[in-house]
Coordinates of C-alpha atoms in Angstrom, one line a residue:
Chain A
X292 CA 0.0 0.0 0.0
X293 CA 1.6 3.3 -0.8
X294 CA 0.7 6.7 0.7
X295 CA -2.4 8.1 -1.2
X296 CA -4.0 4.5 -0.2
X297 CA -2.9 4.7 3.5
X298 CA -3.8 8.1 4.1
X299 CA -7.1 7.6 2.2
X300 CA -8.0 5.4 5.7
X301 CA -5.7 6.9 8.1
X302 CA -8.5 8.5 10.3
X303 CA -10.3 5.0 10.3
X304 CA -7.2 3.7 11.0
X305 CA -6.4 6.2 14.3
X306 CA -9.8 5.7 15.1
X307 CA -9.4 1.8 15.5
X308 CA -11.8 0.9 13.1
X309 CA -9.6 -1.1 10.1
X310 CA -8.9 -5.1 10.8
X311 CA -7.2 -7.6 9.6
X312 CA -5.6 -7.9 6.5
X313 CA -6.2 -4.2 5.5
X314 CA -5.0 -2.7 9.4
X315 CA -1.5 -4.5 8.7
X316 CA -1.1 -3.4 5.4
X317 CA -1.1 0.0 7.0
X318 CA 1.0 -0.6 9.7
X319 CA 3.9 -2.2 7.2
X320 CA 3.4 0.8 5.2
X321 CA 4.0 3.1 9.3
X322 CA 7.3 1.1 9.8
X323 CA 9.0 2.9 7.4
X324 CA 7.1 5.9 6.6
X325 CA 7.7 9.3 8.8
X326 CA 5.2 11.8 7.4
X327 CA 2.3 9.1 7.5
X328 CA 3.4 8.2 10.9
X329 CA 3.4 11.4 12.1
X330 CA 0.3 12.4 10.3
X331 CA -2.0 9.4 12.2
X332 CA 0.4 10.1 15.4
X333 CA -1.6 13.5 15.6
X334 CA -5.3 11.2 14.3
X335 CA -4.9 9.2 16.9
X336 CA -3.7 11.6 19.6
X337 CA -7.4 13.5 18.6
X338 CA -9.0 10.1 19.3
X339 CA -7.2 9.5 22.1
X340 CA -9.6 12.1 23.7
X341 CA -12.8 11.0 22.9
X342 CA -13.4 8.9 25.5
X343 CA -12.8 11.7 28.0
X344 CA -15.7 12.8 26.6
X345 CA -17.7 10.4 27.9
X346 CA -20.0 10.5 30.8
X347 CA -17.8 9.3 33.3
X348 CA -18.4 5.7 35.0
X349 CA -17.3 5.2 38.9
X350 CA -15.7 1.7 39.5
X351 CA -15.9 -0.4 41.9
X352 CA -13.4 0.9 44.3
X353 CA -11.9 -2.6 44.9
X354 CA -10.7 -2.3 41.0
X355 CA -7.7 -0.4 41.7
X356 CA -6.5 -3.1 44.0
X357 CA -7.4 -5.8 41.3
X358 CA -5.5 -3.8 38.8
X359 CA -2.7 -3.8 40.9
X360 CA -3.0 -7.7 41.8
X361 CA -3.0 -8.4 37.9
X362 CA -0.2 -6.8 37.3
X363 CA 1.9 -8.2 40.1
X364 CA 1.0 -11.3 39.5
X365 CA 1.9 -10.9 35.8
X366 CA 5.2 -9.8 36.7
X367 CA 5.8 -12.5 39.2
X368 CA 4.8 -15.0 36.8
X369 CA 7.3 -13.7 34.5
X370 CA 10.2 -13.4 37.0
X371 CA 9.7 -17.2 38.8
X372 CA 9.4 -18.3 35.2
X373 CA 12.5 -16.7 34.0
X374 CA 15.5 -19.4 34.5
X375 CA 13.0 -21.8 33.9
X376 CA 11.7 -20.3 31.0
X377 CA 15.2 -19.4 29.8
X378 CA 16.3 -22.9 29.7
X379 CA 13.1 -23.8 28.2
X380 CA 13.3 -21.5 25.4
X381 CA 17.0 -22.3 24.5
X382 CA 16.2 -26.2 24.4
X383 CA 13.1 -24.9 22.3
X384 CA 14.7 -22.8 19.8
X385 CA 17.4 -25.2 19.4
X386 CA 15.0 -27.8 18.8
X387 CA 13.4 -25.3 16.2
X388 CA 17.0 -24.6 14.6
X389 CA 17.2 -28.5 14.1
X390 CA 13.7 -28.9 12.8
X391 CA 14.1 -26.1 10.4
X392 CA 17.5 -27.7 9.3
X393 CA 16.5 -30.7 9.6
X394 CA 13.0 -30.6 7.1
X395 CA 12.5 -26.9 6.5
X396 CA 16.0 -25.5 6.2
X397 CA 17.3 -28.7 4.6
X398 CA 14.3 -28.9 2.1
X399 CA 15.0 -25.3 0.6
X400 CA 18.9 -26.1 0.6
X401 CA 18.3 -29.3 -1.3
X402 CA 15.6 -27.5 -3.5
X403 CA 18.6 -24.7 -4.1
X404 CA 21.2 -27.1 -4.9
X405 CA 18.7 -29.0 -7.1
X406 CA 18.4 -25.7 -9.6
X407 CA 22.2 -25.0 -9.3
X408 CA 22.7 -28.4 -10.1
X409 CA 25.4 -27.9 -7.7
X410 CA 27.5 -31.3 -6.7
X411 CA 26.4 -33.1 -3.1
X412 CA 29.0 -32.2 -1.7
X413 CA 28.4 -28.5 -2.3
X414 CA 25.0 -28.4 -1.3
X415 CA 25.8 -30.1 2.3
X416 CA 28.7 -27.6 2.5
X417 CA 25.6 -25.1 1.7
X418 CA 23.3 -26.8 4.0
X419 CA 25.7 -26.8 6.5
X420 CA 26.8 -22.8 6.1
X421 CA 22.8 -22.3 6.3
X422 CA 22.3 -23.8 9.6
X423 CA 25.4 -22.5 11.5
X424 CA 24.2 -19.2 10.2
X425 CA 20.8 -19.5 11.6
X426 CA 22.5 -21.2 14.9
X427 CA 23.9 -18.1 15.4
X428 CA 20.9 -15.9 14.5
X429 CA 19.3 -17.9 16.9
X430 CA 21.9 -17.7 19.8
X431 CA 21.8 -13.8 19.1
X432 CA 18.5 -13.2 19.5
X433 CA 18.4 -15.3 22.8
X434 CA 21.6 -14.0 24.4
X435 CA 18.9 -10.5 23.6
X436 CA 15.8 -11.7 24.6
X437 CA 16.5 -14.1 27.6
X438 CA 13.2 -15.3 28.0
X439 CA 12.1 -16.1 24.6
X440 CA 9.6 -18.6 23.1
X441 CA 9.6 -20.1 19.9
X442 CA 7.2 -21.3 17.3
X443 CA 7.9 -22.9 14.2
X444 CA 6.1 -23.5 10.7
X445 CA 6.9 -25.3 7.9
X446 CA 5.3 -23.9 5.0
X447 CA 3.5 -26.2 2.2
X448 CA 2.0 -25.1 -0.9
X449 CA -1.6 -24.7 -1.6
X450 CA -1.4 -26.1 -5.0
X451 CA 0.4 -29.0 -5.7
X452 CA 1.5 -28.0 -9.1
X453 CA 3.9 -25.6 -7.3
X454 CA 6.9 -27.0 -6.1
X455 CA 7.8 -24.5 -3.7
X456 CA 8.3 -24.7 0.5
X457 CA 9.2 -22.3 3.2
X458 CA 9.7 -22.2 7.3
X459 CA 9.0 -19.8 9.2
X460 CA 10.6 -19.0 13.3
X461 CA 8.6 -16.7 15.4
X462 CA 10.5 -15.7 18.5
X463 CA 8.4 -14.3 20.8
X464 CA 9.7 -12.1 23.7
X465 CA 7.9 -10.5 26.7
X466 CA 9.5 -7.3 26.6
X467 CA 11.1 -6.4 23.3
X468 CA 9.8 -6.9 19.8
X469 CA 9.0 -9.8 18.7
X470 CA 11.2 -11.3 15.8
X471 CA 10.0 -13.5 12.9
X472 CA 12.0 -15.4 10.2
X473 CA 10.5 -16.3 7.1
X474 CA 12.6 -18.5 4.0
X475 CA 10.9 -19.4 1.1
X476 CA 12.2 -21.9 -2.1
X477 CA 10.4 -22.6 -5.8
X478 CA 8.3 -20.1 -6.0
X479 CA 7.6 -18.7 -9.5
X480 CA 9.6 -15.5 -10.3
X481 CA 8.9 -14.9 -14.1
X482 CA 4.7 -13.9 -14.0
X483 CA 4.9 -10.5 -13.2
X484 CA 0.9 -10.7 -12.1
X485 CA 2.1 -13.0 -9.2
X486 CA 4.5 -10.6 -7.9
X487 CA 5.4 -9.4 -5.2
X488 CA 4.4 -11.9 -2.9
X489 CA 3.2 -11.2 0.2
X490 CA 3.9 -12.5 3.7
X491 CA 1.5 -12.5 6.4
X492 CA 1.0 -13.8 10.4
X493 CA -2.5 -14.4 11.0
X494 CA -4.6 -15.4 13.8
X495 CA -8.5 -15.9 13.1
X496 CA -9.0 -12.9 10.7
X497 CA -6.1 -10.7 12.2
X498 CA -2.8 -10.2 9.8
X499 CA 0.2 -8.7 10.4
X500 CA 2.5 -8.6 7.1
X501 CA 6.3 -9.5 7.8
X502 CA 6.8 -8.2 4.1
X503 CA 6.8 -8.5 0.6
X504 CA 8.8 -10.5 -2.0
X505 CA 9.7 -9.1 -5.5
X506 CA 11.6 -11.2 -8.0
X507 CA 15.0 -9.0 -6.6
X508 CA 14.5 -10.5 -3.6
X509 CA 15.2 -14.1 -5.0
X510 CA 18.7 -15.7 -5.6
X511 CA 19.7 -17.2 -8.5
X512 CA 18.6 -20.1 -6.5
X513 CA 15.2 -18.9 -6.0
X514 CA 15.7 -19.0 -2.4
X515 CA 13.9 -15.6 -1.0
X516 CA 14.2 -14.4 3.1
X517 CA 12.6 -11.7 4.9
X518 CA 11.9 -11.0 8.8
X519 CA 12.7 -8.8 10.9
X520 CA 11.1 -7.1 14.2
X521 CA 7.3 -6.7 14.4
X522 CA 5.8 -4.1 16.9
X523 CA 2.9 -6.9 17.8
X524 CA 2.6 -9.9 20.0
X525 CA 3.4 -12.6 18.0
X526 CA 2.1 -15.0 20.5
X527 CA -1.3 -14.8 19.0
X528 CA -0.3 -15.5 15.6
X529 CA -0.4 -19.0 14.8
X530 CA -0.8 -19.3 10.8
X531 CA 1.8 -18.0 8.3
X532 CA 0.2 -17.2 4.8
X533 CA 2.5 -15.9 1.4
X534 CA -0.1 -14.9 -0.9
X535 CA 0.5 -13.5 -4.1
X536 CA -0.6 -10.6 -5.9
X537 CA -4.0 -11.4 -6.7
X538 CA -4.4 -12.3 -3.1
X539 CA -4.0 -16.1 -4.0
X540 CA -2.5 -17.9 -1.3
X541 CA 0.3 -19.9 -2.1
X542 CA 2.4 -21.2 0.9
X543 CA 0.8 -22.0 3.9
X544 CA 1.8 -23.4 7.6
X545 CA 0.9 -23.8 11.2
X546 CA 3.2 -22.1 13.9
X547 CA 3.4 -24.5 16.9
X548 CA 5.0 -23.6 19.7
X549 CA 8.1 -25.8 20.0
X550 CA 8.3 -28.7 22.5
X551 CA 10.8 -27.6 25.8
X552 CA 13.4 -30.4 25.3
X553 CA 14.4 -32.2 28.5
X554 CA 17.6 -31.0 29.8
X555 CA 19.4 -32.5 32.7
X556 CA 19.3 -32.1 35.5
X557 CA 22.5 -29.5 36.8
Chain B
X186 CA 7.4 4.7 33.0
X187 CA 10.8 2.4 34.8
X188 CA 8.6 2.2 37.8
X189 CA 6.0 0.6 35.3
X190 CA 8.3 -1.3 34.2
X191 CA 9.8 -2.8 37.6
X192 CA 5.9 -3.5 38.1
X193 CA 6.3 -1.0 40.9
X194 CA 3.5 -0.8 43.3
X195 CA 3.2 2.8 43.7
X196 CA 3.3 3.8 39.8
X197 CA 0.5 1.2 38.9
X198 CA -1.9 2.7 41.3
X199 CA -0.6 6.5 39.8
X200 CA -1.4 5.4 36.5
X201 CA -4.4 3.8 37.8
X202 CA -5.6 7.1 39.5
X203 CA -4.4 8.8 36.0
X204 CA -6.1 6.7 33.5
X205 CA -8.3 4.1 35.8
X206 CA -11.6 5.8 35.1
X207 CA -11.8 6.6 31.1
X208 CA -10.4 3.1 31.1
X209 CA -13.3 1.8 32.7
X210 CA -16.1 4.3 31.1
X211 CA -15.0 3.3 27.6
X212 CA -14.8 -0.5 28.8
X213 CA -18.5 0.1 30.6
X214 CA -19.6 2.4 27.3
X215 CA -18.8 -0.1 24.9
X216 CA -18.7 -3.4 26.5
X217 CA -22.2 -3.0 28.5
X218 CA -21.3 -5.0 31.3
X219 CA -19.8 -3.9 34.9
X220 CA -18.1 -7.0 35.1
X221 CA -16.7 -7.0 31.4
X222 CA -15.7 -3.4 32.2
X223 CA -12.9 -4.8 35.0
X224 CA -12.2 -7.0 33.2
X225 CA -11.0 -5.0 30.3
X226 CA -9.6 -2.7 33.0
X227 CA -7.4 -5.3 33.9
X228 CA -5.9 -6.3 31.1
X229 CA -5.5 -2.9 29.8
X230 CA -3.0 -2.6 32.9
X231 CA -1.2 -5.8 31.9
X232 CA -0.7 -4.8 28.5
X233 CA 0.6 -1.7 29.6
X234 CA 3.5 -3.5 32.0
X235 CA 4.2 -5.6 29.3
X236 CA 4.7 -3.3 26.6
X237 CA 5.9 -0.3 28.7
X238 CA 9.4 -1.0 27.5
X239 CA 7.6 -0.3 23.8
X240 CA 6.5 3.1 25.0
X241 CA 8.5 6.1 23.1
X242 CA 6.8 9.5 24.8
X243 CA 8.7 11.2 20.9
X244 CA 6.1 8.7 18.9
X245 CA 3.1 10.3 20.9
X246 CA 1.5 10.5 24.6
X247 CA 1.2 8.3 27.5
X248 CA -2.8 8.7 27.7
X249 CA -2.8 8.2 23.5
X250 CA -0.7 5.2 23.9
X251 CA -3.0 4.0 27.1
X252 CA -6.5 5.0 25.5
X253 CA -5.6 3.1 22.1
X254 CA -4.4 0.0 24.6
X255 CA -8.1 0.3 25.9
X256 CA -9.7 1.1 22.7
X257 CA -8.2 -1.8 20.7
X258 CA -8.7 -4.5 23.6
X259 CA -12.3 -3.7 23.7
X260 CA -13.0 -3.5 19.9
X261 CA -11.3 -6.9 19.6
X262 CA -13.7 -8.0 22.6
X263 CA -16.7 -6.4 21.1
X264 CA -16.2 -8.5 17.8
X265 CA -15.2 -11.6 19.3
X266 CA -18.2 -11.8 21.7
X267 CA -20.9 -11.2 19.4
X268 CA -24.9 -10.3 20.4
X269 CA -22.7 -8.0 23.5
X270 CA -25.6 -5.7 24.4
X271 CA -24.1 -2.3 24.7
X272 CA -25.8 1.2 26.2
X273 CA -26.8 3.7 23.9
X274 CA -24.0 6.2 23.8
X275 CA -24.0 9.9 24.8
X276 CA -21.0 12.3 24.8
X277 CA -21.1 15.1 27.4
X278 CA -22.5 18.2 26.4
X279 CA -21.2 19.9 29.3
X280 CA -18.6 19.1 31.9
X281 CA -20.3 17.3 34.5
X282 CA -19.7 18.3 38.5
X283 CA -17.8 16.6 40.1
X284 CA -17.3 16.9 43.3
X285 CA -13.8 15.5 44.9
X286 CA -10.3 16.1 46.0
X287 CA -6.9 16.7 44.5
X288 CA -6.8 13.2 42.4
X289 CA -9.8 14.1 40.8
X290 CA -8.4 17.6 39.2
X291 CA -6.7 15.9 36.5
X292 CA -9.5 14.1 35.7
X293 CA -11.9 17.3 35.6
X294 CA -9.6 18.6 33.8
X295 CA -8.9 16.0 31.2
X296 CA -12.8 15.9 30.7
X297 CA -13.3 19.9 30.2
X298 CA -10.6 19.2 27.9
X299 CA -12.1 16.9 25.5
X300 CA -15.6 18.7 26.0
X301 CA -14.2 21.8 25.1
X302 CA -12.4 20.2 21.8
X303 CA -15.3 18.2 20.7
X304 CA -17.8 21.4 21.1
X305 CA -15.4 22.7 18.0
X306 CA -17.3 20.3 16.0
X307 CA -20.8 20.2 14.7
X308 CA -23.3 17.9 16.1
X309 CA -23.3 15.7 12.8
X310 CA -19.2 15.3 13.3
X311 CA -19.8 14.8 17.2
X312 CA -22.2 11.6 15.8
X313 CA -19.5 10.7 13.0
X314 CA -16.7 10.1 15.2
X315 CA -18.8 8.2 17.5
X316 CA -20.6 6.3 15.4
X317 CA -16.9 5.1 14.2
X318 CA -15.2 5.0 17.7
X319 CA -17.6 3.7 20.0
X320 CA -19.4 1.3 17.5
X321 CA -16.7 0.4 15.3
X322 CA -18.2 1.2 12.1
X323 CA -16.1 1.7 9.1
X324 CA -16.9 4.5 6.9
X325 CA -18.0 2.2 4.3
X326 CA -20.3 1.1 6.8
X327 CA -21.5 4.8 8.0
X328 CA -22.2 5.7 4.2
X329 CA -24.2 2.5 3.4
X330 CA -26.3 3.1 6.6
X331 CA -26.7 7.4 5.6
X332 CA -26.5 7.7 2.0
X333 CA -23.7 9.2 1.4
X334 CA -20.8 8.8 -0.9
X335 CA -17.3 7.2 1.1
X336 CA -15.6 9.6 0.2
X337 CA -17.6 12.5 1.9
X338 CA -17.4 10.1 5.2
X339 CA -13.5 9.9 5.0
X340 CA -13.1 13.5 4.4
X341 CA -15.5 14.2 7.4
X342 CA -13.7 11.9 10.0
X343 CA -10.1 13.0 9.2
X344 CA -11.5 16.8 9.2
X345 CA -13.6 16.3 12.1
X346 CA -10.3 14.5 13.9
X347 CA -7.7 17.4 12.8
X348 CA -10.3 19.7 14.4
X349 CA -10.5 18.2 18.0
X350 CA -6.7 17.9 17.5
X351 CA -6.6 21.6 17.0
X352 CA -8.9 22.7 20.0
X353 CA -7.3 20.0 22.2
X354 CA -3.3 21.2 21.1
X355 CA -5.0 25.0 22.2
X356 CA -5.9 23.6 25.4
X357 CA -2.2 22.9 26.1
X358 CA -0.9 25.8 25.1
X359 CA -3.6 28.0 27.2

């Protein structure tokens, strides 16, 4: 979506009223761009002070101290949970890393060496680059996060003519932005009416797009990768969708949170 | 906002005391219930702890980044628990008396505030913006329902928003 179509549904937007699929079109389009993001700063600041407006409502008095329980107990939640949680998270990620190497990961690099008509050896060397790469993406973003969850998708197509596959990582965080991964392999690059792909989370009718996928974007391979940070929870979010221009989708996959992986004992 | 962020005691109940009550009148004005009201109250709390650390006072205020916290928690409610009865919905037409002590000054004034800014607007932009805050109707949906074209309705809100904007940036600088 460009300017003249955000700003044609900015004041909806500030005013809470665009969903789903067109709401995270929008906010793609705020990442990046200042003067819309400071024009629906000031929209939503206005609507912001509606609700002052209205005839004001006396709570329960024992709300304050409920508000205060919640939040305590949140935050104790989240601090007995932390080492635990910690651990948890590293087995889980790793556990992710392998799974992605092992079926998502390893499918693309196979699918890559396939259309290089590389040697084997070449495309383990590959394979292997890819996943100590990612290993270390992976151990960044932890060594960040600390407590961190992971959830993992292996995308499939929707049409079996297309031999194309994907994964997707969500690492989700309590207290920074979230992070998502997102590889796809095989998908067509030379009908211009399919292009650019687009990328999407989804949960129910909710989207938030990671981004979009132009034929630059693909290697000679025809291996394409976007993620990044996402100002969202991306707990909630358990579909990945890459549809293409004309809305089509054409990869698909479940997130699932990743197993914790016993650990001994210290 | 760090004492938010520690989960501090003392600077939940000050933002409670702050924000507490248009929390809970939006939650009660669009929700219906008491109980989902507190409920919504709640959480809107919990979000905030959990994404203070998101909060970034150069990308807009603490009661915009609250109120929008509240607004979208309820609108997601609203749609997800369908046949929700809600009250009919009135905006003040005058600041209401309150009586009360030093925490409620902010309040009073915060309401005079947005009185004052939404009596810039005409009665037909008053029920616009409401019509699209409160009930969550899109403009395509406010144009169907009146008979206008959606264009008209888009140029209305943003005008009628960049007008309360206006009156309200006055207020601070009175």
């Amino acid at each position: 979506m460009n300017c003249t179509g955000v700003r044609d549904r900015l004041a909806e937007h500030a005013l809470g009223v665009v969903r789903g699929r067109d709401a995270a079109a929008i906010d793609h389009h705020l990442a990046w761009c200042a003067a819309c993001r400071t024009e629906v700063r000031d929209l939503r600041g206005a609507a912001a002070v509606l609700p002052y407006a209205l005839p004001p409502a006396e709570p329960d008095p024992s709300l304050e101290g409920r508000v205060v329980e919640a939040v305590v107990r949140a935050r104790g939640a989240g601090r007995q949970a932390a080492p635990r949680r910690a651990r948890l998270a590293t087995a889980a990620v790793l556990a992710a890393m392998f799974a992605v190497a092992g079926m998502g990961w390893g499918a693309v690099m196979a699918g890559r060496a396939a259309r290089l008509e590389d040697s084997a050896a070449e495309a383990v060397r590959e394979q292997e680059r890819a996943t100590e790469d990612f290993a270390v993406v992976v151990e960044e973003l932890l060594q960040q996060f600390g407590e961190a969850e992971a959830y993992l998708g292996l995308l499939t197509p929707t049409d079996e003519a297309f031999e194309a596959s994907g994964s997707a990582l969500t690492i989700v965080a309590p207290r920074v932005e979230d992070q998502v991964l997102v590889v796809v392999n095989g998908l067509p690059t030379g009908r211009k009416r399919l292009l650019p792909y687009t990328v999407v989370l989804a949960a129910g009718r909710d989207e938030v797009v990671v981004g979009q996928l132009d034929a630059g974007d693909f290697d000679t391979g025809g291996v394409a990768e976007l993620g990044g940070q996402l100002d969202e929870d991306l707990r909630r979010y358990d579909r990945v969708l890459v549809r293409d221009a004309r809305g089509e989708v054409v990869l698909r996959g479940m997130l699932e949170s990743q197993a914790p992986v016993a650990t001994p004992s210290p | 906002m760090e004492a938010l962020l520690a989960g501090d005691d003392d600077a939940i109940r000050t933002l409670y005391t702050r924000f507490g009550r248009p929390v809970y009148s939006m939650g009660l004005r669009l929700l219906g219930t008491r109980e989902a009201a507190e409920e919504l109250t709640q959480d809107v709390f919990v979000t905030a702890w959990r994404k203070a650390a998101r909060f970034d006072p150069a990308r807009g205020r603490l009661s915009t980044w609250l109120m929008t916290i509240a607004h979208n928690l309820a609108v997601d409610r609203l749609r997800r628990d369908t046949g929700v009865t809600r009250p009919t919905l009135v905006l003040v037409d005058e600041v209401p008396e309150t009586a009360g002590g030093e925490d409620e000054e902010a309040l009073v004034m915060d309401r005079d505030a947005a009185v004052r800014a939404l009596s810039t607007l005409s009665h037909a932009e008053r029920r616009l913006l409401a019509r699209a805050y409160f009930r969550g109707m899109t403009a395509r949906e406010i144009a169907e329902a009146d008979g206008i074209p959606l264009g008209t309705v888009k140029t209305r809100l943003r005008t009628a928003l960049i007008k309360v904007r206006k009156a309200h940036e006055r207020k601070d600088l009175s």
